[in-house]
Short mmCIF file of C-alpha atoms in Angstrom, two decimals:
data_model
loop_
_atom_site.label_atom_id
_atom_site.label_comp_id
_atom_site.label_asym_id
_atom_site.label_seq_id
_atom_site.Cartn_x
_atom_site.Cartn_y
_atom_site.Cartn_z
CA UNK A 1 171.45 196.30 84.15
CA UNK A 2 174.22 193.76 84.39
CA UNK A 3 172.76 191.83 87.39
CA UNK A 4 169.40 191.64 85.61
CA UNK A 5 171.03 190.17 82.48
CA UNK A 6 172.90 187.64 84.60
CA UNK A 7 169.66 186.58 86.34
CA UNK A 8 167.90 186.19 82.99
CA UNK A 9 170.69 183.94 81.70
CA UNK A 10 170.53 181.79 84.85
CA UNK A 11 166.71 181.58 84.68
CA UNK A 12 166.80 180.56 81.00
CA UNK A 13 169.52 177.99 81.69
CA UNK A 14 167.51 176.43 84.51
CA UNK A 15 164.34 176.43 82.41
CA UNK A 16 166.22 174.68 79.59
CA UNK A 17 167.66 172.18 82.04
CA UNK A 18 164.30 171.25 83.55
CA UNK A 19 162.10 171.34 80.44
CA UNK A 20 162.55 168.71 77.78
CA UNK A 21 165.26 166.77 79.58
CA UNK A 22 163.09 164.27 81.42
CA UNK A 23 162.65 160.86 79.84
CA UNK A 24 161.12 157.53 80.73
CA UNK A 25 162.55 154.76 78.64
CA UNK A 26 161.47 151.14 78.51
CA UNK A 27 163.76 148.63 76.91
CA UNK A 28 163.61 144.88 76.38
CA UNK A 29 166.04 142.30 77.56
CA UNK A 30 169.62 143.00 76.60
CA UNK A 31 171.65 140.06 75.34
CA UNK A 32 173.96 138.47 76.15
CA UNK A 33 172.54 138.35 79.66
CA UNK A 34 174.36 140.22 82.36
CA UNK A 35 175.19 138.57 85.68
CA UNK A 36 172.44 140.60 87.34
CA UNK A 37 169.90 139.40 84.80
CA UNK A 38 170.99 135.79 85.25
CA UNK A 39 170.67 136.09 89.03
CA UNK A 40 167.28 137.77 88.73
CA UNK A 41 165.97 135.02 86.43
CA UNK A 42 167.35 132.12 88.45
CA UNK A 43 165.95 133.60 91.69
CA UNK A 44 162.52 134.08 90.07
CA UNK A 45 162.64 130.48 88.80
CA UNK A 46 163.54 129.17 92.27
CA UNK A 47 160.70 131.15 93.82
CA UNK A 48 158.16 129.72 91.40
CA UNK A 49 159.53 126.17 91.81
CA UNK A 50 159.11 126.30 95.59
CA UNK A 51 155.38 126.90 95.12
CA UNK A 52 154.78 123.61 93.31
CA UNK A 53 152.39 121.46 95.30
CA UNK A 54 151.16 117.95 94.82
CA UNK A 55 151.11 114.57 96.51
CA UNK A 56 153.92 113.62 98.87
CA UNK A 57 156.95 113.39 96.58
CA UNK A 58 159.23 111.65 99.11
CA UNK A 59 160.80 108.66 97.31
CA UNK A 60 158.33 108.95 94.40
CA UNK A 61 159.64 108.55 90.84
CA UNK A 62 158.64 111.62 88.80
CA UNK A 63 158.92 112.32 85.10
CA UNK A 64 159.05 115.99 84.07
CA UNK A 65 157.60 117.12 80.78
CA UNK A 66 158.13 120.78 79.84
CA UNK A 67 157.06 123.18 77.12
CA UNK A 68 157.67 126.90 76.72
CA UNK A 69 158.06 129.71 74.25
CA UNK A 70 161.82 130.09 74.62
CA UNK A 71 164.92 127.98 75.12
CA UNK A 72 164.71 128.89 78.81
CA UNK A 73 162.15 126.13 79.34
CA UNK A 74 165.03 123.66 79.82
CA UNK A 75 166.46 125.83 82.62
CA UNK A 76 163.03 126.05 84.26
CA UNK A 77 162.73 122.25 84.06
CA UNK A 78 166.08 121.77 85.80
CA UNK A 79 165.15 124.30 88.49
CA UNK A 80 161.90 122.43 89.19
CA UNK A 81 163.74 119.09 89.15
CA UNK A 82 166.23 120.41 91.71
CA UNK A 83 163.40 121.62 93.98
CA UNK A 84 161.50 118.34 93.75
CA UNK A 85 164.68 116.34 94.42
CA UNK A 86 165.27 118.47 97.51
CA UNK A 87 161.82 117.29 98.68
CA UNK A 88 162.88 113.68 98.18
CA UNK A 89 161.45 112.96 94.72
CA UNK A 90 163.34 110.71 92.34
CA UNK A 91 163.49 112.28 88.87
CA UNK A 92 163.48 109.68 86.09
CA UNK A 93 164.12 110.10 82.36
CA UNK A 94 161.78 107.30 81.28
CA UNK A 95 158.09 108.14 81.73
CA UNK A 96 157.14 104.46 82.04
CA UNK A 97 159.20 104.21 85.26
CA UNK A 98 157.47 107.20 86.90
CA UNK A 99 154.60 107.12 89.36
CA UNK A 100 153.63 110.66 88.38
CA UNK A 101 154.29 112.89 85.39
CA UNK A 102 154.57 116.60 86.15
CA UNK A 103 153.66 118.60 83.05
CA UNK A 104 155.15 122.08 83.14
CA UNK A 105 154.14 124.92 80.86
CA UNK A 106 156.58 127.82 81.14
CA UNK A 107 154.21 130.74 80.61
CA UNK A 108 156.74 133.47 81.34
CA UNK A 109 160.47 133.52 81.91
CA UNK A 110 162.18 136.83 81.26
CA UNK A 111 162.96 140.33 82.42
CA UNK A 112 161.45 143.77 81.97
CA UNK A 113 163.50 146.89 82.33
CA UNK A 114 162.39 150.47 82.90
CA UNK A 115 164.47 153.60 83.18
CA UNK A 116 163.58 157.11 84.36
CA UNK A 117 165.89 160.05 83.84
CA UNK A 118 165.89 163.74 84.73
CA UNK A 119 168.90 165.79 83.79
CA UNK A 120 171.06 166.52 80.78
CA UNK A 121 171.49 163.58 78.42
CA UNK A 122 174.90 162.87 76.91
CA UNK A 123 175.40 164.89 73.74
CA UNK A 124 177.87 164.41 70.93
CA UNK A 125 178.53 167.99 69.89
CA UNK A 126 181.72 169.80 68.98
CA UNK A 127 182.60 169.39 72.63
CA UNK A 128 181.02 166.11 73.90
CA UNK A 129 178.90 166.57 77.02
CA UNK A 130 178.60 163.58 79.38
CA UNK A 131 175.27 162.65 80.92
CA UNK A 132 174.48 164.69 84.01
CA UNK A 133 171.75 162.95 86.00
CA UNK A 134 169.88 164.90 88.62
CA UNK A 135 167.76 161.77 89.07
CA UNK A 136 168.00 158.41 87.34
CA UNK A 137 166.33 155.12 88.18
CA UNK A 138 166.81 151.79 86.46
CA UNK A 139 164.61 148.87 87.49
CA UNK A 140 164.92 145.34 86.18
CA UNK A 141 162.26 142.80 87.13
CA UNK A 142 162.42 139.07 86.38
CA UNK A 143 159.32 136.90 86.28
CA UNK A 144 158.88 133.17 86.12
CA UNK A 145 155.39 131.73 85.81
CA UNK A 146 154.80 127.99 85.55
CA UNK A 147 151.50 126.25 84.96
CA UNK A 148 151.71 122.66 86.06
CA UNK A 149 149.59 119.58 86.49
CA UNK A 150 150.45 116.28 88.17
CA UNK A 151 149.26 113.17 86.31
CA UNK A 152 149.22 109.57 87.51
CA UNK A 153 151.43 107.98 84.86
CA UNK A 154 149.74 104.57 85.00
CA UNK A 155 146.11 105.74 84.78
CA UNK A 156 146.53 109.06 82.96
CA UNK A 157 144.27 110.71 85.54
CA UNK A 158 145.14 114.11 86.94
CA UNK A 159 146.01 114.38 90.61
CA UNK A 160 144.37 117.61 91.69
CA UNK A 161 143.88 120.54 89.36
CA UNK A 162 146.21 122.52 87.15
CA UNK A 163 147.92 125.22 89.19
CA UNK A 164 150.19 128.19 88.63
CA UNK A 165 153.40 129.03 90.43
CA UNK A 166 154.91 132.48 90.00
CA UNK A 167 158.20 133.96 91.11
CA UNK A 168 159.35 137.56 90.80
CA UNK A 169 162.45 139.45 91.80
CA UNK A 170 163.61 143.03 91.25
CA UNK A 171 166.84 144.99 91.15
CA UNK A 172 166.75 148.79 91.23
CA UNK A 173 169.56 151.31 90.96
CA UNK A 174 169.25 155.05 91.53
CA UNK A 175 171.51 157.98 90.84
CA UNK A 176 170.73 161.23 92.61
CA UNK A 177 173.14 163.94 91.55
CA UNK A 178 176.46 162.09 91.75
CA UNK A 179 175.45 159.49 94.34
CA UNK A 180 174.50 155.94 93.31
CA UNK A 181 172.39 153.45 95.27
CA UNK A 182 171.23 149.89 94.61
CA UNK A 183 168.54 147.65 96.07
CA UNK A 184 167.58 144.10 95.19
CA UNK A 185 165.37 141.45 96.70
CA UNK A 186 167.50 138.58 95.33
CA UNK A 187 168.84 137.83 98.80
CA UNK A 188 165.32 137.51 100.23
CA UNK A 189 164.89 133.75 99.98
CA UNK A 190 161.41 132.26 99.54
#
């Protein structure tokens, strides 16, 4: 009788462990931004900036005009300016001195975070129980999407059509039992 009671207790414990202790949680951006989030965002911005196409920018004075939903539009503008300068463009602060105006619309610049968990969540009981993760995955993805158009400053005519440039980068961390792993594509340069 005793071995049967012991097996029942183990079976009930395992059933309680597996059922009801799996969660998938989605959270927004945490502020202030962590170093990982900053690196994800700046890498996504660089990747979108490298996709900007237009006439030969070598030695050409360009004026950048930017609009966006957040204060991050200024960072996106500087990232694009840096990329265009690397191609030989001359960035000017007075539109009347520019051959072309590049109008940037920052459509997206942020991170999404998802988390999956299977195990025993931390509990504040009489005796606190720490989190015991059989499996845990946290993925943070940064996206930067720019819509841009190049305009001849003197005539006001567009040069080509409006285009989009998008950059994305991801960082994922896993915990399996007590072992932790990380993977990121931030080092994969465009």
